[in-house]
PDB file of C-alpha atoms in Angstrom:
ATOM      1  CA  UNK A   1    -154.430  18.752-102.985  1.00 61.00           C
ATOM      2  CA  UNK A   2    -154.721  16.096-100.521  1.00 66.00           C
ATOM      3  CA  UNK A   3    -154.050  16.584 -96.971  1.00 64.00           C
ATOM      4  CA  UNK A   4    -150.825  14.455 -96.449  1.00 61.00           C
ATOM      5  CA  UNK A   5    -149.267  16.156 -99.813  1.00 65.00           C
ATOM      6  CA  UNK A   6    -150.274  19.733 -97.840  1.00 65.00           C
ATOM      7  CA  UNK A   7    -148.601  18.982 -95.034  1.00 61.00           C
ATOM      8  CA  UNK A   8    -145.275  18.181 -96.690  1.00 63.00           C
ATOM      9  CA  UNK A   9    -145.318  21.628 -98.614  1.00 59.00           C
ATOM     10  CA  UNK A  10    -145.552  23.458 -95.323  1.00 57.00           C
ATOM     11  CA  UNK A  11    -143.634  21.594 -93.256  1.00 59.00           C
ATOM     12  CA  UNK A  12    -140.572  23.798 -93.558  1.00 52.00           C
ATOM     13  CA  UNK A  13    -143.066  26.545 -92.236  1.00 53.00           C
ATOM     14  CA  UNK A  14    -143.258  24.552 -89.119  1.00 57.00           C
ATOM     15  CA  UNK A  15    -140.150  23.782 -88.091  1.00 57.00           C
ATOM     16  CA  UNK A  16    -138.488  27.232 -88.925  1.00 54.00           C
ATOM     17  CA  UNK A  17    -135.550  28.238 -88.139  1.00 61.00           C
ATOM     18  CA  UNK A  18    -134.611  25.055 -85.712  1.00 77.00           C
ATOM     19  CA  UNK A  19    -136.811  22.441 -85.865  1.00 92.00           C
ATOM     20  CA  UNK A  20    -139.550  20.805 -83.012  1.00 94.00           C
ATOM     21  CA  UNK A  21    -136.922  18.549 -82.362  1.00 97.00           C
ATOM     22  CA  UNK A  22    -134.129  20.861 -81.996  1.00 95.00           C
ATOM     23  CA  UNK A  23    -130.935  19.897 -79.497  1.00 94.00           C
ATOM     24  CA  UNK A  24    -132.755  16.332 -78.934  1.00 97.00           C
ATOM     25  CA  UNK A  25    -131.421  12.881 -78.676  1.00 98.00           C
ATOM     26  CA  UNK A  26    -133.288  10.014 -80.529  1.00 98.00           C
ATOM     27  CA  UNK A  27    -133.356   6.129 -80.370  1.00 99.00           C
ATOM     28  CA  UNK A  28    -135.477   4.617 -82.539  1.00 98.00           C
ATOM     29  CA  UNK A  29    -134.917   0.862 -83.203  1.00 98.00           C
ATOM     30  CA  UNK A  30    -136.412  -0.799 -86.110  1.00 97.00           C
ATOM     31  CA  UNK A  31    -135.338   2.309 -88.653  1.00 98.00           C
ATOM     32  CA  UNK A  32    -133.522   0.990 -90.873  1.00 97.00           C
ATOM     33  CA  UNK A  33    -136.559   0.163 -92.873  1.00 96.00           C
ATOM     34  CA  UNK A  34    -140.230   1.569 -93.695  1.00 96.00           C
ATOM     35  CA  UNK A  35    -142.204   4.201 -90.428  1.00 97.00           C
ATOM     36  CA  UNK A  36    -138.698   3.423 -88.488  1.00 98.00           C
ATOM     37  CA  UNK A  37    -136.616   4.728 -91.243  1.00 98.00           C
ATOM     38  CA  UNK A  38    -139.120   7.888 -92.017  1.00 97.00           C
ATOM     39  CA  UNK A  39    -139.385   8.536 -88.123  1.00 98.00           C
ATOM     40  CA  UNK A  40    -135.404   9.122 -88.382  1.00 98.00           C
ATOM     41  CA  UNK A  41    -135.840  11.249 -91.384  1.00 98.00           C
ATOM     42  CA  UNK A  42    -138.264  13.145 -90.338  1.00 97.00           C
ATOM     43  CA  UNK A  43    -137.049  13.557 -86.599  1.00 98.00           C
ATOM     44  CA  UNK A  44    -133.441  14.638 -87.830  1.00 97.00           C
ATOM     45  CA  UNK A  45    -135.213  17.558 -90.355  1.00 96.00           C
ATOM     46  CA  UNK A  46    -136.723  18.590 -87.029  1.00 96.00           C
ATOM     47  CA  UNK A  47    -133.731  19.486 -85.774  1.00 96.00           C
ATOM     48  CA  UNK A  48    -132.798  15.945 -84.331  1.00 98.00           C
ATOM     49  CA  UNK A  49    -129.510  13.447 -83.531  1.00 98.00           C
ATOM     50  CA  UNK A  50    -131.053  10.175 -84.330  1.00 98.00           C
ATOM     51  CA  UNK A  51    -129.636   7.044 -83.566  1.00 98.00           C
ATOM     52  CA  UNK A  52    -130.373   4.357 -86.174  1.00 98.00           C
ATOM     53  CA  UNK A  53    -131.060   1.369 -84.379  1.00 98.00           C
ATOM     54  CA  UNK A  54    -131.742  -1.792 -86.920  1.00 98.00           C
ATOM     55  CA  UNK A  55    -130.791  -5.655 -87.276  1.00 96.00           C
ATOM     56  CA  UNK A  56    -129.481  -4.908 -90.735  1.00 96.00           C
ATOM     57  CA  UNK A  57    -126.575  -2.966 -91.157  1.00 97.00           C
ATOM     58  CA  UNK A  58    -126.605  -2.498 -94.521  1.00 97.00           C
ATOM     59  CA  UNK A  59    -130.326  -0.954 -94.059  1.00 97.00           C
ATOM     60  CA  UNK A  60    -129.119   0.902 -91.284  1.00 98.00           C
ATOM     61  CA  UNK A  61    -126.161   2.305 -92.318  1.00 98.00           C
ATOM     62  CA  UNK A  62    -128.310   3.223 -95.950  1.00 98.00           C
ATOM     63  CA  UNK A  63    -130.951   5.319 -93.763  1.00 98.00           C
ATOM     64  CA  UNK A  64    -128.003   6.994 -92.137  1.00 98.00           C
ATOM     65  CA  UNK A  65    -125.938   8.284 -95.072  1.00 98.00           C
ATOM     66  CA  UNK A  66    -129.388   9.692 -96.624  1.00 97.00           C
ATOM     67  CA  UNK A  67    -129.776  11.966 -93.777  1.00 97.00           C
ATOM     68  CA  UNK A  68    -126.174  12.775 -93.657  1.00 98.00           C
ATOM     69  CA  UNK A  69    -125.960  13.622 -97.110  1.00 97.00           C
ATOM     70  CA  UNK A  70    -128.495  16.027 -96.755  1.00 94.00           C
ATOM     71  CA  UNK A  71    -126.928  17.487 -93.677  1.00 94.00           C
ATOM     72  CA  UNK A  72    -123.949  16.067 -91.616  1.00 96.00           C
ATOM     73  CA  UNK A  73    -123.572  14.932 -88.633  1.00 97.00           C
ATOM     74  CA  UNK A  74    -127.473  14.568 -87.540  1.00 98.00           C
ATOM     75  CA  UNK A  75    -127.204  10.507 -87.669  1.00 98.00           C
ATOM     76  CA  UNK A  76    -125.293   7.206 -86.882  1.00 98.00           C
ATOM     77  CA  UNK A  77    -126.119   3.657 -87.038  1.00 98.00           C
ATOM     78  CA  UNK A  78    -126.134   1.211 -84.288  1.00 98.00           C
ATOM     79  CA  UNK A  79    -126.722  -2.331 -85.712  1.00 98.00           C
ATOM     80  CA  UNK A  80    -127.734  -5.040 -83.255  1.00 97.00           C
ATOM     81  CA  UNK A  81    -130.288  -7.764 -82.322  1.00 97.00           C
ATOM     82  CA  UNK A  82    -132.764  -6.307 -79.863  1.00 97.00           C
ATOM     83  CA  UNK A  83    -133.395  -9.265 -77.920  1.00 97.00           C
ATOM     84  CA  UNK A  84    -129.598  -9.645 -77.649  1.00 98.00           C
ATOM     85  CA  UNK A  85    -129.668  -8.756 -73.836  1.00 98.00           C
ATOM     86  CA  UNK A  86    -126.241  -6.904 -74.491  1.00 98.00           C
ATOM     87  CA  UNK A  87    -127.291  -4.463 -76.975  1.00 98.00           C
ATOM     88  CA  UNK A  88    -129.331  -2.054 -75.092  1.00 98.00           C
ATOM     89  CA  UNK A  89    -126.587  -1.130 -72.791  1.00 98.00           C
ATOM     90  CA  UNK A  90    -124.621  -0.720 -76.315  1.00 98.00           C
ATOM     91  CA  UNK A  91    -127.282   1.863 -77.770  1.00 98.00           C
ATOM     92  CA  UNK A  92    -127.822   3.563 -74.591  1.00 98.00           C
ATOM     93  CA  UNK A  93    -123.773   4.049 -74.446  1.00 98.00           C
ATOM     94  CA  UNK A  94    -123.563   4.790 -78.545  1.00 98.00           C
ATOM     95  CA  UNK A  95    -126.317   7.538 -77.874  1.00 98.00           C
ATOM     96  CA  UNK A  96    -124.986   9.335 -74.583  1.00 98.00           C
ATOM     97  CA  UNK A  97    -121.638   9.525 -76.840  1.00 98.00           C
ATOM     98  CA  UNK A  98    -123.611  10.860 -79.819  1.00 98.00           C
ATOM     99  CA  UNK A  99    -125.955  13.012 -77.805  1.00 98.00           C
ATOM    100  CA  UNK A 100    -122.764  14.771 -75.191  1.00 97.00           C
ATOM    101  CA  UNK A 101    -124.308  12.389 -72.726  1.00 98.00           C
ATOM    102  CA  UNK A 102    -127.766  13.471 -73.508  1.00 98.00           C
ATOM    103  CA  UNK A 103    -131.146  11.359 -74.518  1.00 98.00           C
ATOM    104  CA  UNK A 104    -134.079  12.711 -74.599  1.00 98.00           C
ATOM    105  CA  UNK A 105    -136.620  10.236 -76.792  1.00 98.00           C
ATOM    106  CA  UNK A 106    -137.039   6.396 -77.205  1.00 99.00           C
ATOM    107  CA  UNK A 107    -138.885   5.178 -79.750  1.00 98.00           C
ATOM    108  CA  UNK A 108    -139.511   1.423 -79.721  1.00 98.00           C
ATOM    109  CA  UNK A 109    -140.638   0.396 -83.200  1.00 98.00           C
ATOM    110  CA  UNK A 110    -138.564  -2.722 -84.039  1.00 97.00           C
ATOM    111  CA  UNK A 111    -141.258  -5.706 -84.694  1.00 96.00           C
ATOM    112  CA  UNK A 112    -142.070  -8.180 -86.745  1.00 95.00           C
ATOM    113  CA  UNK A 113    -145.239 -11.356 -87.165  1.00 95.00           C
ATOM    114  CA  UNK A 114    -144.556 -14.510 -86.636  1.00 95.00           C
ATOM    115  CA  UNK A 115    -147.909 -15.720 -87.101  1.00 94.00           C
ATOM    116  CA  UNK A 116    -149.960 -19.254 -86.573  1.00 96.00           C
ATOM    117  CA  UNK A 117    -153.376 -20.168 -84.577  1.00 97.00           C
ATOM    118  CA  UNK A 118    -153.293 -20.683 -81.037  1.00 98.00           C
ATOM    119  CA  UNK A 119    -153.319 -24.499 -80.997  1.00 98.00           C
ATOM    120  CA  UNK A 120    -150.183 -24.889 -83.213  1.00 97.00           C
ATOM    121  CA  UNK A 121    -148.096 -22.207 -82.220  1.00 97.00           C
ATOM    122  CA  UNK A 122    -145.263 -23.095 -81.311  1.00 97.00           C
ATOM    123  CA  UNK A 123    -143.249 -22.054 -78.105  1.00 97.00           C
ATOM    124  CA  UNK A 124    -140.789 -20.611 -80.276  1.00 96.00           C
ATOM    125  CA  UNK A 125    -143.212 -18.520 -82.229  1.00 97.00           C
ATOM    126  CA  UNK A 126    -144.868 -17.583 -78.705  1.00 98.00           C
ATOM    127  CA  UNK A 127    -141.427 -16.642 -76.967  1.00 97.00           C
ATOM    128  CA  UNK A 128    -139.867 -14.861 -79.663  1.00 97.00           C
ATOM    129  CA  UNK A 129    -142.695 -12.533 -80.048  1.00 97.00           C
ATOM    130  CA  UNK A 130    -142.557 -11.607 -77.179  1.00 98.00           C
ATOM    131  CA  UNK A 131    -138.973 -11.222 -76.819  1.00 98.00           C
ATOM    132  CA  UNK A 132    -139.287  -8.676 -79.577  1.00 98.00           C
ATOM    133  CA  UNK A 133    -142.494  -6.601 -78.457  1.00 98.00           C
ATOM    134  CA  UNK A 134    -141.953  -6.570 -74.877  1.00 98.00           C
ATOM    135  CA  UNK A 135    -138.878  -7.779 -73.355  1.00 98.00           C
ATOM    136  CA  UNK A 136    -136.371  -5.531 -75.427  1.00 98.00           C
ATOM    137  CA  UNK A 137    -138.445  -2.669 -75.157  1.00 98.00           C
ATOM    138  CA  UNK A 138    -138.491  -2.915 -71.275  1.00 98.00           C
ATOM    139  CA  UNK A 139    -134.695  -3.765 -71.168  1.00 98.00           C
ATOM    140  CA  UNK A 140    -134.318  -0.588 -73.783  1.00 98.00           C
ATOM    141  CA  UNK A 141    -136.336   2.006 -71.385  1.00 98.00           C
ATOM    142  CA  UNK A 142    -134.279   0.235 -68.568  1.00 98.00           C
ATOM    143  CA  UNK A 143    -130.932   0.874 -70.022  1.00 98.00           C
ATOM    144  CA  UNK A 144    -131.857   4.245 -70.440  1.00 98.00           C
ATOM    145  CA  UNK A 145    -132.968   4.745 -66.772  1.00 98.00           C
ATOM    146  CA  UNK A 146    -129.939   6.771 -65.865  1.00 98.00           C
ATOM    147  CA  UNK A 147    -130.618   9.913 -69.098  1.00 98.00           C
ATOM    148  CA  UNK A 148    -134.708   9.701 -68.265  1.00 98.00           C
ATOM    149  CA  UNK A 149    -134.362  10.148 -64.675  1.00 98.00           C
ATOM    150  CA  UNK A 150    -133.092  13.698 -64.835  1.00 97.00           C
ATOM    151  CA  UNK A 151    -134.205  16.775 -63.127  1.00 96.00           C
ATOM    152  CA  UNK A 152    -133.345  19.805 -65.754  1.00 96.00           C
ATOM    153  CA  UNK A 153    -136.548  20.618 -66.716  1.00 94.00           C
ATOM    154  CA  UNK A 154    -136.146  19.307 -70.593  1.00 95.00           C
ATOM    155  CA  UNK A 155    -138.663  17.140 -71.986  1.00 93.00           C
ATOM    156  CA  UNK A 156    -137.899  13.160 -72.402  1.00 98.00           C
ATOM    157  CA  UNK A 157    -140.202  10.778 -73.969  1.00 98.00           C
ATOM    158  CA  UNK A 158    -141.067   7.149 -74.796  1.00 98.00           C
ATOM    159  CA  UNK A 159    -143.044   5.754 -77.686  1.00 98.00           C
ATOM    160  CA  UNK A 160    -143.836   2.586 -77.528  1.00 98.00           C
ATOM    161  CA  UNK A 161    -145.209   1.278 -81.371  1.00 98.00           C
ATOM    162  CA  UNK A 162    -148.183  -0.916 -80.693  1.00 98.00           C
ATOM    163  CA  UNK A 163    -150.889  -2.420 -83.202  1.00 97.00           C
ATOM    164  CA  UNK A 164    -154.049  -2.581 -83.286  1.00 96.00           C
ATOM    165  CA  UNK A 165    -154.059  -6.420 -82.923  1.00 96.00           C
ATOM    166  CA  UNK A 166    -152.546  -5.720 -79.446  1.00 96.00           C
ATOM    167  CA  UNK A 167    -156.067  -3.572 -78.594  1.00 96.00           C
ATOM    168  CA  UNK A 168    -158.361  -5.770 -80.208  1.00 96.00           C
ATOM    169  CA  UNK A 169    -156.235  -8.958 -80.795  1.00 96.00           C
ATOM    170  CA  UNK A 170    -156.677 -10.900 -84.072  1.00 95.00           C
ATOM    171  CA  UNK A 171    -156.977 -14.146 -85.925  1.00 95.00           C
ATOM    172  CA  UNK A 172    -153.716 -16.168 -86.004  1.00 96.00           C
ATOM    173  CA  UNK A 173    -151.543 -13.422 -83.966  1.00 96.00           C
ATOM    174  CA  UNK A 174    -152.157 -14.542 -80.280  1.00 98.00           C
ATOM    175  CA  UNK A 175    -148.188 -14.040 -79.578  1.00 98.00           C
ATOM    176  CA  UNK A 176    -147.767 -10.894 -81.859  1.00 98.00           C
ATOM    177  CA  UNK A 177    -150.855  -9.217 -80.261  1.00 98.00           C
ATOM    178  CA  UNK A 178    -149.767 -10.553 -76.406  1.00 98.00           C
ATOM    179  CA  UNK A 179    -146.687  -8.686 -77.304  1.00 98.00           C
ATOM    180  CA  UNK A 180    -148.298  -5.642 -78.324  1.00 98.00           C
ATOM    181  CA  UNK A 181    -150.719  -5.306 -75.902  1.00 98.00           C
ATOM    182  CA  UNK A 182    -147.782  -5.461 -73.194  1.00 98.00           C
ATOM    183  CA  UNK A 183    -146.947  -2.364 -74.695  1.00 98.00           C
ATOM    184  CA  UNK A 184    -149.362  -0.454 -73.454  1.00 98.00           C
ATOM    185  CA  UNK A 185    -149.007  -1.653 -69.945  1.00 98.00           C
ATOM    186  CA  UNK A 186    -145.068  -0.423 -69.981  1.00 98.00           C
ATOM    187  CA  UNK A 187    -146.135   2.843 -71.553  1.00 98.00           C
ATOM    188  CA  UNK A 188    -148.444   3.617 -68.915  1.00 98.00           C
ATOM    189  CA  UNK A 189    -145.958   2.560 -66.077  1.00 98.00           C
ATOM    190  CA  UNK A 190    -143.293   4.686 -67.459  1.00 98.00           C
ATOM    191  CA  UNK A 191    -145.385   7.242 -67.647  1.00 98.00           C
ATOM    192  CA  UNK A 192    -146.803   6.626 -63.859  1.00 98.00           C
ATOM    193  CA  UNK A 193    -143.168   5.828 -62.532  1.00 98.00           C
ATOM    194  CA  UNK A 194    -140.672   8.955 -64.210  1.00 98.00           C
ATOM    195  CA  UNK A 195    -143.609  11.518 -64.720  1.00 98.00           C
ATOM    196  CA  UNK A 196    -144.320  12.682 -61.300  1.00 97.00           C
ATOM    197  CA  UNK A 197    -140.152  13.907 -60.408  1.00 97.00           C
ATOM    198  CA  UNK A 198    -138.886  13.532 -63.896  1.00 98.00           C
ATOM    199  CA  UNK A 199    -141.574  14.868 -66.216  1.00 98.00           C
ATOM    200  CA  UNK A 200    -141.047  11.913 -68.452  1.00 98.00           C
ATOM    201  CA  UNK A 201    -143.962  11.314 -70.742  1.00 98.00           C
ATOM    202  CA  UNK A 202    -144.883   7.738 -72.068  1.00 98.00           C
ATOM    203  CA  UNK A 203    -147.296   6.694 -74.845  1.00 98.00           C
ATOM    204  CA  UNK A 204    -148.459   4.377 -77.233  1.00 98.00           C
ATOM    205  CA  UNK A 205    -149.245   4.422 -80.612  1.00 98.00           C
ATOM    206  CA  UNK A 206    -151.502   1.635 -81.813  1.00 97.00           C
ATOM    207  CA  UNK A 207    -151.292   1.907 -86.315  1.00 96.00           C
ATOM    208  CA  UNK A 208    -153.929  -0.074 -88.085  1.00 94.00           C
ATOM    209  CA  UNK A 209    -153.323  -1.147 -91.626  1.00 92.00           C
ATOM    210  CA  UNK A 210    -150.254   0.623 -93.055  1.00 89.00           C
ATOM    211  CA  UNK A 211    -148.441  -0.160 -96.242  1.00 87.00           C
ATOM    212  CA  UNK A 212    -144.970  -2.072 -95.170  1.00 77.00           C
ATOM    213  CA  UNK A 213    -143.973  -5.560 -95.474  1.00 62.00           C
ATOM    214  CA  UNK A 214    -145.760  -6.612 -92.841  1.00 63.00           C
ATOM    215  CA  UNK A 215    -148.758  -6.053 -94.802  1.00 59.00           C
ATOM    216  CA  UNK A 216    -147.968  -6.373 -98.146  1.00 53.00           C
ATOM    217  CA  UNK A 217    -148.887  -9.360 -99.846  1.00 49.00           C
ATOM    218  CA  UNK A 218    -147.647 -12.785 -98.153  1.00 52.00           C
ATOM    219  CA  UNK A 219    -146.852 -14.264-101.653  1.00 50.00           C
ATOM    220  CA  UNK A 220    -144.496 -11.213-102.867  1.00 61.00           C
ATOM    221  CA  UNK A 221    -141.935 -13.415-100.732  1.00 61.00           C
ATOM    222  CA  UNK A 222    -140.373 -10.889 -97.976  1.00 64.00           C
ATOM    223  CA  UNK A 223    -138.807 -12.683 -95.136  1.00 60.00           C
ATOM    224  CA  UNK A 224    -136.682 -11.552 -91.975  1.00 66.00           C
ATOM    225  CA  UNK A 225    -133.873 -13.391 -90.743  1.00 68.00           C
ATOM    226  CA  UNK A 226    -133.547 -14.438 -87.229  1.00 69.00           C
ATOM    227  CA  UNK A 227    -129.966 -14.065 -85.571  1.00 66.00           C
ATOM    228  CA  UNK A 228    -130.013 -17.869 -85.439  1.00 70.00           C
ATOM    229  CA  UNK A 229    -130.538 -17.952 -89.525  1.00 70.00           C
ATOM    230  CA  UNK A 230    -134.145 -18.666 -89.332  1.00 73.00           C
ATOM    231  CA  UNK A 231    -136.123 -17.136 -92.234  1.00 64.00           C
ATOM    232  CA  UNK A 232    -139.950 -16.226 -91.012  1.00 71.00           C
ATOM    233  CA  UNK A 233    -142.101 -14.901 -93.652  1.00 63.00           C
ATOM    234  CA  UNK A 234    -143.914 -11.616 -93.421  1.00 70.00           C
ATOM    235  CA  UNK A 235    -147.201 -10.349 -94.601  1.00 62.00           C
ATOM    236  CA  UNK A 236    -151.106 -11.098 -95.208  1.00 65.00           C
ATOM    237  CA  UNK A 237    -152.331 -13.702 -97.568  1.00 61.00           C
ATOM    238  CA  UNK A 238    -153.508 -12.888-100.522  1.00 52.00           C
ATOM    239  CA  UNK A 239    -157.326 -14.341 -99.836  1.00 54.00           C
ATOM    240  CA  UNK A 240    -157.224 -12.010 -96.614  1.00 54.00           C
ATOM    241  CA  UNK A 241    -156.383  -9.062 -98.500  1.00 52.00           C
ATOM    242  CA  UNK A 242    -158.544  -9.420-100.916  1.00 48.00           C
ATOM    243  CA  UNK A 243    -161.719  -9.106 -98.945  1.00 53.00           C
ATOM    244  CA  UNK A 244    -163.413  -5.678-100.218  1.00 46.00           C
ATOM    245  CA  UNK A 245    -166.939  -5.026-101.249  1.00 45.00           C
ATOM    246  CA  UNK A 246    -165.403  -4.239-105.020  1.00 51.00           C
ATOM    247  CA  UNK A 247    -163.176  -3.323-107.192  1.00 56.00           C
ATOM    248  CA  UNK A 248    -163.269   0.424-107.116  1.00 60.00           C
ATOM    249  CA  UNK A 249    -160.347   1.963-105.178  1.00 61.00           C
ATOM    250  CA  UNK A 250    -162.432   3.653-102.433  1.00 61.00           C
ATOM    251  CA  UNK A 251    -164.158   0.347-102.171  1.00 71.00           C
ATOM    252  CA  UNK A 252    -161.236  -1.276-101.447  1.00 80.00           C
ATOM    253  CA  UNK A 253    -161.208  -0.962 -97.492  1.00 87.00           C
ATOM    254  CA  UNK A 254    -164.521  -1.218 -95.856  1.00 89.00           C
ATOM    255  CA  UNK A 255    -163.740  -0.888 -92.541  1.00 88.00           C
ATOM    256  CA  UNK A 256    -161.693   2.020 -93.037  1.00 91.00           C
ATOM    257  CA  UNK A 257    -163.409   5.269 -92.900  1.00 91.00           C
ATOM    258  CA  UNK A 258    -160.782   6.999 -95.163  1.00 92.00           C
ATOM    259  CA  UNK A 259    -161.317   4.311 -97.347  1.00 90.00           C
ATOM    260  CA  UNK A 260    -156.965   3.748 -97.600  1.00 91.00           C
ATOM    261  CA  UNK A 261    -154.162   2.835 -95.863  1.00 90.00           C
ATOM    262  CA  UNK A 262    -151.563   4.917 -94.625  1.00 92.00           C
ATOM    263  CA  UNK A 263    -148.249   5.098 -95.822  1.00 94.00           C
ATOM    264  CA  UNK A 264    -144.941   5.011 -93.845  1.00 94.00           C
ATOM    265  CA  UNK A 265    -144.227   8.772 -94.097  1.00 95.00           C
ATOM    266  CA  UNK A 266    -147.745   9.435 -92.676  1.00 96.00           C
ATOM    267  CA  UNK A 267    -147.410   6.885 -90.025  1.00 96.00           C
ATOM    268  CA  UNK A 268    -144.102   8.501 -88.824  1.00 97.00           C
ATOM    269  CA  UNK A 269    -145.365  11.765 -88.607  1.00 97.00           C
ATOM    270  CA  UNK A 270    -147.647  10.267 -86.149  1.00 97.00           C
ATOM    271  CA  UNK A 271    -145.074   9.514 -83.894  1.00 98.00           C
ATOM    272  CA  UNK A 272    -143.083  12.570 -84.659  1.00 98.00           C
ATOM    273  CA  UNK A 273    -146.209  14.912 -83.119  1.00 97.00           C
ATOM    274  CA  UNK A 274    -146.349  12.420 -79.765  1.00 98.00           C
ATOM    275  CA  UNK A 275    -142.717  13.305 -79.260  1.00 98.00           C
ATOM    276  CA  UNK A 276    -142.869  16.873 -80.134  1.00 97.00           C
ATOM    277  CA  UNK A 277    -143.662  20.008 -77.339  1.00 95.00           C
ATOM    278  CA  UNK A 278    -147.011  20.334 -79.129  1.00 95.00           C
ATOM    279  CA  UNK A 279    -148.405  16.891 -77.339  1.00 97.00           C
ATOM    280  CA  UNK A 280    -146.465  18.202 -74.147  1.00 96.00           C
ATOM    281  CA  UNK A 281    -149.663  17.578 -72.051  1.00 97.00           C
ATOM    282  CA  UNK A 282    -150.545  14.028 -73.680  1.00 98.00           C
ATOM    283  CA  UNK A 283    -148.976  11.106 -71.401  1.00 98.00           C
ATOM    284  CA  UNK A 284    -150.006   7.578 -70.783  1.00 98.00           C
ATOM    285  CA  UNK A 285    -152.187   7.347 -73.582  1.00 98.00           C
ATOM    286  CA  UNK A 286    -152.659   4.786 -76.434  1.00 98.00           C
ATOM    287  CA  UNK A 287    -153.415   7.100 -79.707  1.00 98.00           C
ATOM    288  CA  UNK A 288    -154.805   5.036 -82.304  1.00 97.00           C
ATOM    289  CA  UNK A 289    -153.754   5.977 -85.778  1.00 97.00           C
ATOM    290  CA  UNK A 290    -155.793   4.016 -87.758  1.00 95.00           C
ATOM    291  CA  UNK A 291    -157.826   6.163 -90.163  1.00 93.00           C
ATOM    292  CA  UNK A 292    -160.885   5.798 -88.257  1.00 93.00           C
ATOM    293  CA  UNK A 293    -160.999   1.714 -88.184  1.00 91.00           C
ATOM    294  CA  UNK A 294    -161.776   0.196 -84.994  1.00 88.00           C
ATOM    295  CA  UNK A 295    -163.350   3.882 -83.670  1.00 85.00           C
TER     296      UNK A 295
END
């Protein structure tokens, strides 16, 4: 049985009879699709009120009745543009009404490429970037000043969903991977600012190569739309991903030591242990979930 598989058929073991999560308030923007969506799932099984936070209503609002269905109550939808300086204020104030004026966790996950080479990127490509990977995660955090900044001895914590192009940087992402790598910065400043009085803990969590449509193939067509109406394509070319050393499956990925990518569920479960009391000493940090690439 392979490990991931394992750890779903115990994981009602774990949380028994409440959940690691239990009486917690959760943002997590970016989940109306792939490890945004299966953060909320798995966060509200853990005992969790999860606020949806996505672009696309529809998305959001489809993530929202799955995890209602299964139990009510434990999820709503806030649908917004994140570098709409209005809606973080709007989340904060949707979650405090959700939570009984309680947050306790941020998760800032909402991204997307915009990619081109340095010298013909365009302003537009640079700005938006990072808009999206720093700007509305700052003005997120800052929103939610007020339910962080609390002295009652509960745990509150910020993820902040970086890349391993923001560590390393990479070809034809000098804008996505600026925006990344600011990331880490605001992690550890959280962390350093809210930890001492507040006990706030702040971290980063930088995912290599996992299977979304950010890196599915660029040719399959998927596409986000802007809020101005602008559609930017996602994903890798097809002569990028191609690159193995043959045609075997476990020879498919090099330059990973597991020899696969990870899928959403697995890369959500990453950032459902950072938030959980069993990484209640881990703060500041940038934990690289990568399966071994880039060690």
């Amino acid at each position: 049985m392979a490990p991931q598989d394992r750890i779903a058929q115990v994981s009602s073991h774990l949380n028994y009879p409440q959940g690691l999560l239990a009486g917690q308030v959760a943002i997590i923007t970016g989940a109306g699709q792939g490890v945004g969506a299966e953060a909320a799932r798995l966060f509200a099984n853990e005992g969790a009120k999860v606020i949806v936070a996505d672009l696309d209503a529809q998305k959001a609002e489809g993530v929202v009745k799955a995890i209602n269905d299964a139990a009510p109550g434990r999820a709503i939808a806030v649908v917004g543009d994140v570098t709409d300086p209005a809606y973080p204020k709007k989340v904060v104030e949707k979650a405090a009404e959700f939570g009984n004026g309680k947050i306790h966790i941020i998760v800032n996950n909402a991204g997307y490429t915009w990619d081109g080479v340095i010298h013909k990127m365009s302003d537009k490509q640079w700005n938006t970037m990072l808009a999206v990977h720093a700007t509305a995660p700052f003005r997120l955090v800052q929103a939610a000043a007020p339910y962080f900044r609390v002295k009652d001895g509960v745990q509150r914590v910020v993820v902040n969903i970086s890349s391993t192009s923001g560590i390393h940087g990479n070809p034809g992402q000098a804008n996505y991977a600026a925006g990344k790598a600011a990331m880490v910065g605001l992690s550890k400043t959280i962390a350093k600012e809210w930890g001492p009085q507040f006990g706030v803990r702040a971290n980063t969590i930088a995912f290599g190569f996992v299977q979304t449509r950010l890196t599915a193939a660029k040719e399959a067509g998927a596409f986000i739309t802007t809020p101005e109406g602008e559609k930017i394509a996602l994903g890798i070319p097809t002569g990028q991903l191609s690159k193995k050393s043959g045609d075997g499956e476990k020879e498919q990925y090099p330059d990973i030591p597991l020899r696969r990518p990870a899928s959403p569920t697995e890369a959500a479960r990453s950032i459902l242990g950072v938030v959980s009391p069993l990484f209640s000493y881990v703060n500041g940090q940038t934990i690289m979930v990568t399966g071994g690439r880039n060690m």
